[in-house]
């Protein structure tokens, strides 16, 4: 894990927090730089390298007006979005039925007889722990500073796949993790290499919700109500929120692209600052 990159994300996240709390006042570059404990020159350069656009442009993607316009336009959830970086079909159901190498019995037994290889890696959004079973990502959990100081990585993968045999071997899964995050500042929405495969444990309802998430194109936003409608259960927005909150594979299953119908970004399993950073970063890649 690259400590310098992790520190850079923390600096950017502080500025984003301030920007979200004060976007109506259009905070100056000097004020944003101050929150990151950087000079204006270094903050502007660092932020632009990270996001691919200026702090001012990035802030425009995080305003309430922008979010509301996104929701009004709606996202074409009926079409599969290969930009999610998973299968060519973009359907989690197909991944599970036709690609997974586990039997239904193994799936129900929470990973019994399977080896889960895990490690901690760095990303544009801070450190994360990833767990891999048979070449498929089974866990992707972003870490906080409190997590890094404890034995959380092993606890996380053990909680999600409690009966699997755990193996800490980051080098064995380095090739897989190298495909997960595009280079910062790269405007391309394509990810090089083979499609990333995931292995999910969940109820039939959860799988339907996670499948719908895969159809949200990068840089777009939808509401919980829109997800409920997309899975044919328009009255189940609360249950949809619960399913989204229990997603064990961060970023690749893009629960960060779901916000409240009011246009407010709402909470996020891995922290609201990280959600805001992801949304602005993706909008900058796609629209900037």
mmCIF file of N, CA, C and O in Angstrom, residues 53-122:
data_model
loop_
_atom_site.group_PDB
_atom_site.id
_atom_site.type_symbol
_atom_site.label_atom_id
_atom_site.label_comp_id
_atom_site.label_asym_id
_atom_site.label_seq_id
_atom_site.Cartn_x
_atom_site.Cartn_y
_atom_site.Cartn_z
ATOM 1 N N UNK A 53 -9.755 17.415 -13.179
ATOM 2 C CA UNK A 53 -10.342 18.738 -13.413
ATOM 3 C C UNK A 53 -9.978 19.631 -12.234
ATOM 4 O O UNK A 53 -9.490 19.160 -11.200
ATOM 5 N N UNK A 54 -10.249 20.911 -12.365
ATOM 6 C CA UNK A 54 -9.945 21.858 -11.300
ATOM 7 C C UNK A 54 -10.903 21.678 -10.119
ATOM 8 O O UNK A 54 -11.995 21.110 -10.283
ATOM 9 N N UNK A 55 -10.530 22.157 -8.930
ATOM 10 C CA UNK A 55 -11.449 22.090 -7.782
ATOM 11 C C UNK A 55 -12.784 22.780 -8.078
ATOM 12 O O UNK A 55 -13.843 22.301 -7.652
ATOM 13 N N UNK A 56 -12.750 23.902 -8.802
ATOM 14 C CA UNK A 56 -13.996 24.614 -9.118
ATOM 15 C C UNK A 56 -14.918 23.757 -9.974
ATOM 16 O O UNK A 56 -16.123 23.653 -9.708
ATOM 17 N N UNK A 57 -14.353 23.125 -11.008
ATOM 18 C CA UNK A 57 -15.152 22.270 -11.884
ATOM 19 C C UNK A 57 -15.682 21.066 -11.122
ATOM 20 O O UNK A 57 -16.843 20.662 -11.274
ATOM 21 N N UNK A 58 -14.843 20.496 -10.285
ATOM 22 C CA UNK A 58 -15.242 19.352 -9.477
ATOM 23 C C UNK A 58 -16.414 19.726 -8.578
ATOM 24 O O UNK A 58 -17.374 18.963 -8.432
ATOM 25 N N UNK A 59 -16.342 20.919 -7.989
ATOM 26 C CA UNK A 59 -17.406 21.364 -7.106
ATOM 27 C C UNK A 59 -18.748 21.482 -7.808
ATOM 28 O O UNK A 59 -19.802 21.260 -7.196
ATOM 29 N N UNK A 60 -18.716 21.809 -9.082
ATOM 30 C CA UNK A 60 -19.966 21.919 -9.844
ATOM 31 C C UNK A 60 -20.671 20.571 -9.946
ATOM 32 O O UNK A 60 -21.886 20.500 -10.034
ATOM 33 N N UNK A 61 -19.889 19.481 -9.927
ATOM 34 C CA UNK A 61 -20.476 18.146 -10.004
ATOM 35 C C UNK A 61 -21.072 17.700 -8.667
ATOM 36 O O UNK A 61 -21.779 16.696 -8.614
ATOM 37 N N UNK A 62 -20.764 18.411 -7.605
ATOM 38 C CA UNK A 62 -21.222 18.015 -6.277
ATOM 39 C C UNK A 62 -22.311 18.926 -5.716
ATOM 40 O O UNK A 62 -22.646 18.843 -4.547
ATOM 41 N N UNK A 63 -22.869 19.792 -6.542
ATOM 42 C CA UNK A 63 -23.911 20.687 -6.062
ATOM 43 C C UNK A 63 -25.269 20.006 -6.085
ATOM 44 O O UNK A 63 -25.506 19.040 -6.813
ATOM 45 N N UNK A 64 -26.156 20.532 -5.281
ATOM 46 C CA UNK A 64 -27.514 19.991 -5.216
ATOM 47 C C UNK A 64 -28.212 20.131 -6.561
ATOM 48 O O UNK A 64 -28.937 19.224 -6.998
ATOM 49 N N UNK A 65 -28.007 21.249 -7.242
ATOM 50 C CA UNK A 65 -28.655 21.471 -8.535
ATOM 51 C C UNK A 65 -28.217 20.431 -9.560
ATOM 52 O O UNK A 65 -29.027 19.920 -10.341
ATOM 53 N N UNK A 66 -26.931 20.110 -9.559
ATOM 54 C CA UNK A 66 -26.419 19.110 -10.493
ATOM 55 C C UNK A 66 -27.028 17.742 -10.201
ATOM 56 O O UNK A 66 -27.458 17.023 -11.113
ATOM 57 N N UNK A 67 -27.083 17.385 -8.923
ATOM 58 C CA UNK A 67 -27.638 16.087 -8.544
ATOM 59 C C UNK A 67 -29.106 15.980 -8.939
ATOM 60 O O UNK A 67 -29.553 14.948 -9.453
ATOM 61 N N UNK A 68 -29.862 17.040 -8.712
ATOM 62 C CA UNK A 68 -31.283 17.021 -9.070
ATOM 63 C C UNK A 68 -31.467 16.862 -10.575
ATOM 64 O O UNK A 68 -32.366 16.143 -11.029
ATOM 65 N N UNK A 69 -30.625 17.539 -11.345
ATOM 66 C CA UNK A 69 -30.729 17.429 -12.802
ATOM 67 C C UNK A 69 -30.431 16.008 -13.254
ATOM 68 O O UNK A 69 -31.082 15.487 -14.167
ATOM 69 N N UNK A 70 -29.462 15.358 -12.610
ATOM 70 C CA UNK A 70 -29.141 13.973 -12.922
ATOM 71 C C UNK A 70 -30.337 13.057 -12.673
ATOM 72 O O UNK A 70 -30.666 12.195 -13.486
ATOM 73 N N UNK A 71 -31.002 13.271 -11.546
ATOM 74 C CA UNK A 71 -32.147 12.433 -11.191
ATOM 75 C C UNK A 71 -33.312 12.648 -12.152
ATOM 76 O O UNK A 71 -34.020 11.711 -12.514
ATOM 77 N N UNK A 72 -33.501 13.894 -12.551
ATOM 78 C CA UNK A 72 -34.594 14.197 -13.475
ATOM 79 C C UNK A 72 -34.352 13.569 -14.837
ATOM 80 O O UNK A 72 -35.285 13.085 -15.495
ATOM 81 N N UNK A 73 -33.106 13.581 -15.273
ATOM 82 C CA UNK A 73 -32.781 12.978 -16.562
ATOM 83 C C UNK A 73 -32.910 11.458 -16.501
ATOM 84 O O UNK A 73 -33.283 10.818 -17.487
ATOM 85 N N UNK A 74 -32.583 10.907 -15.338
ATOM 86 C CA UNK A 74 -32.688 9.463 -15.165
ATOM 87 C C UNK A 74 -31.567 8.742 -15.884
ATOM 88 O O UNK A 74 -30.937 9.263 -16.804
ATOM 89 N N UNK A 75 -31.290 7.540 -15.446
ATOM 90 C CA UNK A 75 -30.270 6.705 -16.092
ATOM 91 C C UNK A 75 -30.951 5.535 -16.783
ATOM 92 O O UNK A 75 -31.936 5.017 -16.281
ATOM 93 N N UNK A 76 -30.458 5.132 -17.931
ATOM 94 C CA UNK A 76 -31.080 4.025 -18.668
ATOM 95 C C UNK A 76 -30.797 2.674 -18.008
ATOM 96 O O UNK A 76 -29.956 1.903 -18.461
ATOM 97 N N UNK A 77 -31.499 2.398 -16.922
ATOM 98 C CA UNK A 77 -31.236 1.170 -16.168
ATOM 99 C C UNK A 77 -31.618 -0.079 -16.944
ATOM 100 O O UNK A 77 -31.197 -1.178 -16.607
ATOM 101 N N UNK A 78 -32.425 0.086 -17.991
ATOM 102 C CA UNK A 78 -32.825 -1.087 -18.765
ATOM 103 C C UNK A 78 -31.695 -1.594 -19.639
ATOM 104 O O UNK A 78 -31.740 -2.710 -20.146
ATOM 105 N N UNK A 79 -30.673 -0.764 -19.830
ATOM 106 C CA UNK A 79 -29.537 -1.158 -20.676
ATOM 107 C C UNK A 79 -28.361 -1.555 -19.793
ATOM 108 O O UNK A 79 -28.073 -0.903 -18.797
ATOM 109 N N UNK A 80 -27.693 -2.624 -20.143
ATOM 110 C CA UNK A 80 -26.527 -3.060 -19.379
ATOM 111 C C UNK A 80 -25.396 -2.061 -19.579
ATOM 112 O O UNK A 80 -25.198 -1.544 -20.675
ATOM 113 N N UNK A 81 -24.633 -1.796 -18.499
ATOM 114 C CA UNK A 81 -23.536 -0.833 -18.567
ATOM 115 C C UNK A 81 -22.211 -1.554 -18.403
ATOM 116 O O UNK A 81 -21.833 -1.940 -17.310
ATOM 117 N N UNK A 82 -21.511 -1.724 -19.500
ATOM 118 C CA UNK A 82 -20.226 -2.396 -19.429
ATOM 119 C C UNK A 82 -19.187 -1.549 -18.715
ATOM 120 O O UNK A 82 -18.154 -2.042 -18.272
ATOM 121 N N UNK A 83 -19.468 -0.237 -18.584
ATOM 122 C CA UNK A 83 -18.523 0.647 -17.904
ATOM 123 C C UNK A 83 -18.343 0.271 -16.448
ATOM 124 O O UNK A 83 -17.409 0.722 -15.804
ATOM 125 N N UNK A 84 -19.248 -0.570 -15.899
ATOM 126 C CA UNK A 84 -19.087 -1.007 -14.520
ATOM 127 C C UNK A 84 -17.861 -1.907 -14.384
ATOM 128 O O UNK A 84 -17.396 -2.146 -13.283
ATOM 129 N N UNK A 85 -17.323 -2.409 -15.499
ATOM 130 C CA UNK A 85 -16.094 -3.179 -15.464
ATOM 131 C C UNK A 85 -16.276 -4.631 -15.097
ATOM 132 O O UNK A 85 -15.324 -5.302 -14.717
ATOM 133 N N UNK A 86 -17.509 -5.146 -15.200
ATOM 134 C CA UNK A 86 -17.736 -6.536 -14.846
ATOM 135 C C UNK A 86 -17.930 -7.365 -16.102
ATOM 136 O O UNK A 86 -17.106 -7.346 -16.992
ATOM 137 N N UNK A 87 -19.016 -8.075 -16.244
ATOM 138 C CA UNK A 87 -19.190 -8.950 -17.402
ATOM 139 C C UNK A 87 -19.645 -8.174 -18.621
ATOM 140 O O UNK A 87 -20.129 -7.047 -18.527
ATOM 141 N N UNK A 88 -19.532 -8.784 -19.784
ATOM 142 C CA UNK A 88 -20.000 -8.153 -21.009
ATOM 143 C C UNK A 88 -21.496 -7.930 -20.975
ATOM 144 O O UNK A 88 -22.011 -7.018 -21.607
ATOM 145 N N UNK A 89 -22.224 -8.787 -20.240
ATOM 146 C CA UNK A 89 -23.669 -8.617 -20.147
ATOM 147 C C UNK A 89 -24.043 -7.591 -19.096
ATOM 148 O O UNK A 89 -25.129 -7.037 -19.126
ATOM 149 N N UNK A 90 -23.144 -7.348 -18.131
ATOM 150 C CA UNK A 90 -23.453 -6.425 -17.054
ATOM 151 C C UNK A 90 -24.504 -6.964 -16.112
ATOM 152 O O UNK A 90 -25.094 -6.204 -15.359
ATOM 153 N N UNK A 91 -24.750 -8.268 -16.112
ATOM 154 C CA UNK A 91 -25.795 -8.837 -15.266
ATOM 155 C C UNK A 91 -25.185 -9.762 -14.229
ATOM 156 O O UNK A 91 -24.548 -10.752 -14.554
ATOM 157 N N UNK A 92 -25.386 -9.436 -12.965
ATOM 158 C CA UNK A 92 -24.837 -10.236 -11.889
ATOM 159 C C UNK A 92 -25.422 -11.640 -11.903
ATOM 160 O O UNK A 92 -24.751 -12.612 -11.574
ATOM 161 N N UNK A 93 -26.683 -11.774 -12.301
ATOM 162 C CA UNK A 93 -27.306 -13.088 -12.340
ATOM 163 C C UNK A 93 -26.544 -14.010 -13.288
ATOM 164 O O UNK A 93 -26.265 -15.168 -12.959
ATOM 165 N N UNK A 94 -26.163 -13.497 -14.435
ATOM 166 C CA UNK A 94 -25.408 -14.300 -15.386
ATOM 167 C C UNK A 94 -24.045 -14.683 -14.822
ATOM 168 O O UNK A 94 -23.549 -15.787 -15.049
ATOM 169 N N UNK A 95 -23.421 -13.741 -14.089
ATOM 170 C CA UNK A 95 -22.129 -14.041 -13.492
ATOM 171 C C UNK A 95 -22.263 -15.233 -12.549
ATOM 172 O O UNK A 95 -21.460 -16.153 -12.554
ATOM 173 N N UNK A 96 -23.274 -15.219 -11.747
ATOM 174 C CA UNK A 96 -23.443 -16.265 -10.745
ATOM 175 C C UNK A 96 -23.790 -17.604 -11.376
ATOM 176 O O UNK A 96 -23.257 -18.647 -10.996
ATOM 177 N N UNK A 97 -24.680 -17.600 -12.332
ATOM 178 C CA UNK A 97 -25.178 -18.848 -12.903
ATOM 179 C C UNK A 97 -24.187 -19.478 -13.865
ATOM 180 O O UNK A 97 -23.963 -20.696 -13.848
ATOM 181 N N UNK A 98 -23.547 -18.696 -14.703
ATOM 182 C CA UNK A 98 -22.751 -19.274 -15.786
ATOM 183 C C UNK A 98 -21.246 -19.200 -15.573
ATOM 184 O O UNK A 98 -20.511 -19.932 -16.230
ATOM 185 N N UNK A 99 -20.777 -18.344 -14.675
ATOM 186 C CA UNK A 99 -19.333 -18.161 -14.547
ATOM 187 C C UNK A 99 -18.792 -18.686 -13.221
ATOM 188 O O UNK A 99 -17.687 -19.181 -13.171
ATOM 189 N N UNK A 100 -19.569 -18.587 -12.150
ATOM 190 C CA UNK A 100 -19.062 -19.008 -10.858
ATOM 191 C C UNK A 100 -18.736 -20.500 -10.860
ATOM 192 O O UNK A 100 -19.496 -21.313 -11.385
ATOM 193 N N UNK A 101 -17.640 -20.833 -10.222
ATOM 194 C CA UNK A 101 -17.210 -22.219 -10.175
ATOM 195 C C UNK A 101 -17.608 -22.921 -8.895
ATOM 196 O O UNK A 101 -17.024 -23.951 -8.557
ATOM 197 N N UNK A 102 -18.593 -22.411 -8.173
ATOM 198 C CA UNK A 102 -19.007 -23.016 -6.909
ATOM 199 C C UNK A 102 -20.368 -23.668 -7.073
ATOM 200 O O UNK A 102 -21.181 -23.263 -7.905
ATOM 201 N N UNK A 103 -20.619 -24.671 -6.280
ATOM 202 C CA UNK A 103 -21.907 -25.336 -6.301
ATOM 203 C C UNK A 103 -22.897 -24.577 -5.432
ATOM 204 O O UNK A 103 -22.493 -23.805 -4.549
ATOM 205 N N UNK A 104 -24.214 -24.761 -5.643
ATOM 206 C CA UNK A 104 -25.197 -24.120 -4.764
ATOM 207 C C UNK A 104 -24.981 -24.475 -3.297
ATOM 208 O O UNK A 104 -25.179 -23.647 -2.414
ATOM 209 N N UNK A 105 -24.541 -25.702 -3.045
ATOM 210 C CA UNK A 105 -24.298 -26.106 -1.666
ATOM 211 C C UNK A 105 -23.173 -25.311 -1.031
ATOM 212 O O UNK A 105 -23.277 -24.861 0.115
ATOM 213 N N UNK A 106 -22.082 -25.127 -1.767
ATOM 214 C CA UNK A 106 -20.976 -24.325 -1.256
ATOM 215 C C UNK A 106 -21.406 -22.890 -1.006
ATOM 216 O O UNK A 106 -20.978 -22.255 -0.032
ATOM 217 N N UNK A 107 -22.245 -22.375 -1.896
ATOM 218 C CA UNK A 107 -22.711 -21.000 -1.744
ATOM 219 C C UNK A 107 -23.502 -20.846 -0.449
ATOM 220 O O UNK A 107 -23.316 -19.896 0.306
ATOM 221 N N UNK A 108 -24.385 -21.790 -0.183
ATOM 222 C CA UNK A 108 -25.206 -21.726 1.030
ATOM 223 C C UNK A 108 -24.380 -21.937 2.292
ATOM 224 O O UNK A 108 -24.734 -21.451 3.361
ATOM 225 N N UNK A 109 -23.283 -22.632 2.168
ATOM 226 C CA UNK A 109 -22.453 -22.913 3.332
ATOM 227 C C UNK A 109 -21.449 -21.794 3.623
ATOM 228 O O UNK A 109 -20.503 -21.991 4.382
ATOM 229 N N UNK A 110 -21.671 -20.646 3.033
ATOM 230 C CA UNK A 110 -20.878 -19.439 3.328
ATOM 231 C C UNK A 110 -19.395 -19.615 3.036
ATOM 232 O O UNK A 110 -18.551 -19.058 3.725
ATOM 233 N N UNK A 111 -19.089 -20.414 2.008
ATOM 234 C CA UNK A 111 -17.701 -20.537 1.587
ATOM 235 C C UNK A 111 -16.988 -21.751 2.111
ATOM 236 O O UNK A 111 -15.770 -21.866 1.962
ATOM 237 N N UNK A 112 -17.702 -22.678 2.736
ATOM 238 C CA UNK A 112 -17.064 -23.883 3.256
ATOM 239 C C UNK A 112 -16.342 -24.624 2.133
ATOM 240 O O UNK A 112 -16.898 -24.864 1.065
ATOM 241 N N UNK A 113 -15.078 -24.972 2.382
ATOM 242 C CA UNK A 113 -14.295 -25.678 1.390
ATOM 243 C C UNK A 113 -13.593 -24.771 0.399
ATOM 244 O O UNK A 113 -12.864 -25.251 -0.476
ATOM 245 N N UNK A 114 -13.810 -23.447 0.495
ATOM 246 C CA UNK A 114 -13.187 -22.492 -0.421
ATOM 247 C C UNK A 114 -12.053 -21.744 0.268
ATOM 248 O O UNK A 114 -12.063 -21.548 1.481
ATOM 249 N N UNK A 115 -11.076 -21.320 -0.516
ATOM 250 C CA UNK A 115 -9.960 -20.524 -0.006
ATOM 251 C C UNK A 115 -10.167 -19.081 -0.439
ATOM 252 O O UNK A 115 -10.352 -18.795 -1.629
ATOM 253 N N UNK A 116 -10.176 -18.168 0.517
ATOM 254 C CA UNK A 116 -10.325 -16.739 0.232
ATOM 255 C C UNK A 116 -8.971 -16.065 0.463
ATOM 256 O O UNK A 116 -8.490 -15.994 1.593
ATOM 257 N N UNK A 117 -8.377 -15.595 -0.620
ATOM 258 C CA UNK A 117 -7.082 -14.920 -0.557
ATOM 259 C C UNK A 117 -7.314 -13.416 -0.467
ATOM 260 O O UNK A 117 -8.081 -12.863 -1.246
ATOM 261 N N UNK A 118 -6.657 -12.755 0.479
ATOM 262 C CA UNK A 118 -6.942 -11.341 0.675
ATOM 263 C C UNK A 118 -5.668 -10.533 0.897
ATOM 264 O O UNK A 118 -4.591 -11.072 1.163
ATOM 265 N N UNK A 119 -5.812 -9.216 0.757
ATOM 266 C CA UNK A 119 -4.722 -8.295 1.005
ATOM 267 C C UNK A 119 -5.241 -6.874 1.038
ATOM 268 O O UNK A 119 -6.396 -6.617 0.688
ATOM 269 N N UNK A 120 -4.407 -5.946 1.458
ATOM 270 C CA UNK A 120 -4.758 -4.530 1.520
ATOM 271 C C UNK A 120 -4.004 -3.797 0.417
ATOM 272 O O UNK A 120 -2.790 -3.984 0.253
ATOM 273 N N UNK A 121 -4.731 -2.971 -0.327
ATOM 274 C CA UNK A 121 -4.156 -2.268 -1.471
ATOM 275 C C UNK A 121 -4.539 -0.789 -1.425
ATOM 276 O O UNK A 121 -5.355 -0.371 -0.605
ATOM 277 N N UNK A 122 -3.951 -0.015 -2.327
ATOM 278 C CA UNK A 122 -4.216 1.421 -2.387
ATOM 279 C C UNK A 122 -5.054 1.741 -3.611
ATOM 280 O O UNK A 122 -4.984 1.051 -4.629
#
